Short mmCIF file of C-alpha atoms and ligand atoms in Angstrom, two decimals:
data_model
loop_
_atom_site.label_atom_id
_atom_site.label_comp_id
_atom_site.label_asym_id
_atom_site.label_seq_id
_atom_site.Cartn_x
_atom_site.Cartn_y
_atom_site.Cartn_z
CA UNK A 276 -40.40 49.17 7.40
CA UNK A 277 -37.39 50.61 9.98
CA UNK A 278 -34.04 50.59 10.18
CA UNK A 279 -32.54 48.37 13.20
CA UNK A 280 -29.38 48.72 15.47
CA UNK A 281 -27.53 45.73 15.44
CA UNK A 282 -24.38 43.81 17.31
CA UNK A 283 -21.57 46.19 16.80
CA UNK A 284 -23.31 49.50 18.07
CA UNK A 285 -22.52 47.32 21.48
CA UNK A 286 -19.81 48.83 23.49
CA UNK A 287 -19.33 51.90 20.78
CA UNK A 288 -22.45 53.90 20.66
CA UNK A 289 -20.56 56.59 18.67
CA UNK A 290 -24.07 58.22 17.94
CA UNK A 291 -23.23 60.03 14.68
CA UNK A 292 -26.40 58.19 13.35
CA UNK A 293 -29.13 60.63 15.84
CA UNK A 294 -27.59 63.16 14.49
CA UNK A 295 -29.47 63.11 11.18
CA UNK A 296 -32.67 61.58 11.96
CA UNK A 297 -35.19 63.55 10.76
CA UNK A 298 -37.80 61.77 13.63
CA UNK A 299 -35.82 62.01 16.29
CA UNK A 300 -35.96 58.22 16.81
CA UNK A 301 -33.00 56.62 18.19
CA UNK A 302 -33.38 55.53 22.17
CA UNK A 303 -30.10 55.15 24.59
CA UNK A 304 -29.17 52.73 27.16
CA UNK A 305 -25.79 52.15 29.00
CA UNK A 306 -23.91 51.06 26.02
CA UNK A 307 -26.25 50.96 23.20
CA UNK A 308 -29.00 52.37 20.98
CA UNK A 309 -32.00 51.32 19.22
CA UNK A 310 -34.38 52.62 16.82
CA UNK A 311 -38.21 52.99 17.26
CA UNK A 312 -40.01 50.92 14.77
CA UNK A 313 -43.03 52.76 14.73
CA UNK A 314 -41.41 55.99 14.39
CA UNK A 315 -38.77 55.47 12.19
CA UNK A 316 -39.93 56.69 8.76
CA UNK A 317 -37.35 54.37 6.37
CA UNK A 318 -35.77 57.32 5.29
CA UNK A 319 -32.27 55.55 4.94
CA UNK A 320 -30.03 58.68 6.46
CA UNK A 321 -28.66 57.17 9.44
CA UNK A 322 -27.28 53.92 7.98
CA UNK A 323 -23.96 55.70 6.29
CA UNK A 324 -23.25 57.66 9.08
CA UNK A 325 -22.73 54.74 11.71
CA UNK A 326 -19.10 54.40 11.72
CA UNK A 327 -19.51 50.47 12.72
CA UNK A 328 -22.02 50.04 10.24
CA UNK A 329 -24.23 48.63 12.80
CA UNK A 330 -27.59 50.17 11.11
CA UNK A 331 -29.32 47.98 8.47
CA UNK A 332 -32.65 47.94 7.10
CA UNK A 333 -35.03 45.62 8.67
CA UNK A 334 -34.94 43.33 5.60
CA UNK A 335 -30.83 43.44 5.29
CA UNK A 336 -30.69 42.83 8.96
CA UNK A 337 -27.71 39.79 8.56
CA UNK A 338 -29.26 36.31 9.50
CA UNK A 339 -27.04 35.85 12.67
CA UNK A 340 -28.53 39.20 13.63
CA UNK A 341 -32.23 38.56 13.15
CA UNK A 342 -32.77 38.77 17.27
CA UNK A 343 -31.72 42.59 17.13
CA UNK A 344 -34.87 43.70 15.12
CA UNK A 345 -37.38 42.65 17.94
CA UNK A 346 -34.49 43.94 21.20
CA UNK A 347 -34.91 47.20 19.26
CA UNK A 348 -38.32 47.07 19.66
CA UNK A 349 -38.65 46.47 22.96
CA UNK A 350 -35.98 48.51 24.45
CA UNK A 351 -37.02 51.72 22.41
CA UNK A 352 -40.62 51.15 24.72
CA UNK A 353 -38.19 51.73 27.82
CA UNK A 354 -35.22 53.47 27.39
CA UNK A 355 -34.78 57.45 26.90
CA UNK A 356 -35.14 59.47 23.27
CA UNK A 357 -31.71 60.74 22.15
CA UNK A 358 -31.35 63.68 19.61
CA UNK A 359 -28.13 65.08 20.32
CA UNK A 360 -24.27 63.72 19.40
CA UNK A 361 -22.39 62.67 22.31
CA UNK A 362 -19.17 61.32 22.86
CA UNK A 363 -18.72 57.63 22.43
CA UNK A 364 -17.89 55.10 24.84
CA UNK A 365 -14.42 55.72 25.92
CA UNK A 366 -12.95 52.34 24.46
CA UNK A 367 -15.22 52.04 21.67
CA UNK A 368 -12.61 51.59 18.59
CA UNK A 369 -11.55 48.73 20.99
CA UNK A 370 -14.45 47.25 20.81
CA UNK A 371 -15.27 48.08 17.06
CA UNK A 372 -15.63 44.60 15.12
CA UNK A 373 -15.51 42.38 17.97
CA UNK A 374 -18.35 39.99 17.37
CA UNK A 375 -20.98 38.91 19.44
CA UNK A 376 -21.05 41.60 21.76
CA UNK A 377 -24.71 40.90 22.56
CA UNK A 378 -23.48 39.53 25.95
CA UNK A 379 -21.82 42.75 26.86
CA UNK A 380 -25.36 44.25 26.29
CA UNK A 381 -26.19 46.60 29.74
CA UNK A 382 -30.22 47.46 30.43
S1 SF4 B 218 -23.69 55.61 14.88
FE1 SF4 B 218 -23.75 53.38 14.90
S2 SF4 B 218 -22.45 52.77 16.61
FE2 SF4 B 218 -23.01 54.91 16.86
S3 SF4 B 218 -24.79 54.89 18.16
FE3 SF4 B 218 -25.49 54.99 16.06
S4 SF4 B 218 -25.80 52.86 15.56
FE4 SF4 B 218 -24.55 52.86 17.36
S1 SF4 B 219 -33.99 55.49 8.76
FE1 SF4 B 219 -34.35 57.69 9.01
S2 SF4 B 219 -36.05 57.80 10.41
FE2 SF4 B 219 -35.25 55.76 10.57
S3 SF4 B 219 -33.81 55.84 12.26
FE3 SF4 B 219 -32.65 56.18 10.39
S4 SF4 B 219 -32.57 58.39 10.18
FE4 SF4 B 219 -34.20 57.94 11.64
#
């Protein structure tokens, strides 16, 4: 089991959430994160800290959402480990709880 980084994080990437990981497991691109499935130990920490609630277990992942559990996957194989806080995107409460920001997603 792992936790996944869903729709919302897109555009915010506030990063409270790497923070508390115990594994160090969260991966950063442009304008997003991801979790490593095969590191993430299912510990639960990082889902109430994500101010967009954007973290769900893979098996509460919302059904319009399913694609995110395999994109976290994959990117977490390319993009860079990040264990620190930083500042978030510089509009993200703009961009908190616009939907279907999937298209906005930068590699
Ligand atoms: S706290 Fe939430 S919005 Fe911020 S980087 Fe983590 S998953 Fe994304
Ligand atoms: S569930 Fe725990 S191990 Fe997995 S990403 Fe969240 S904080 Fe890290």
């Amino acid at each position: 089991m792992t936790f996944v980084v869903t729709d919302n994080c897109i555009k915010c990437k506030y990063t409270d959430c790497v923070e508390v990981c115990p594994v160090d497991c969260f991966y950063e691109g442009p304008n997003f994160l991801v979790i490593h499935p095969d590191e993430c130990i299912d510990c639960a920490l990082c889902e109430p800290e994500c101010p967009a609630n954007a973290i769900f277990s893979e098996d509460e992942v919302p059904e319009d959402q399913q694609e995110f559990t395999a994109l976290n996957a994959e990117l977490a194989d390319i993009w860079p480990n990040i264990a620190e806080k930083k500042d978030a995107l510089p509009d993200a409460e703009e961009w908190d709880g616009v939907p279907d920001k999937l298209q906005y997603l930068e590699r």
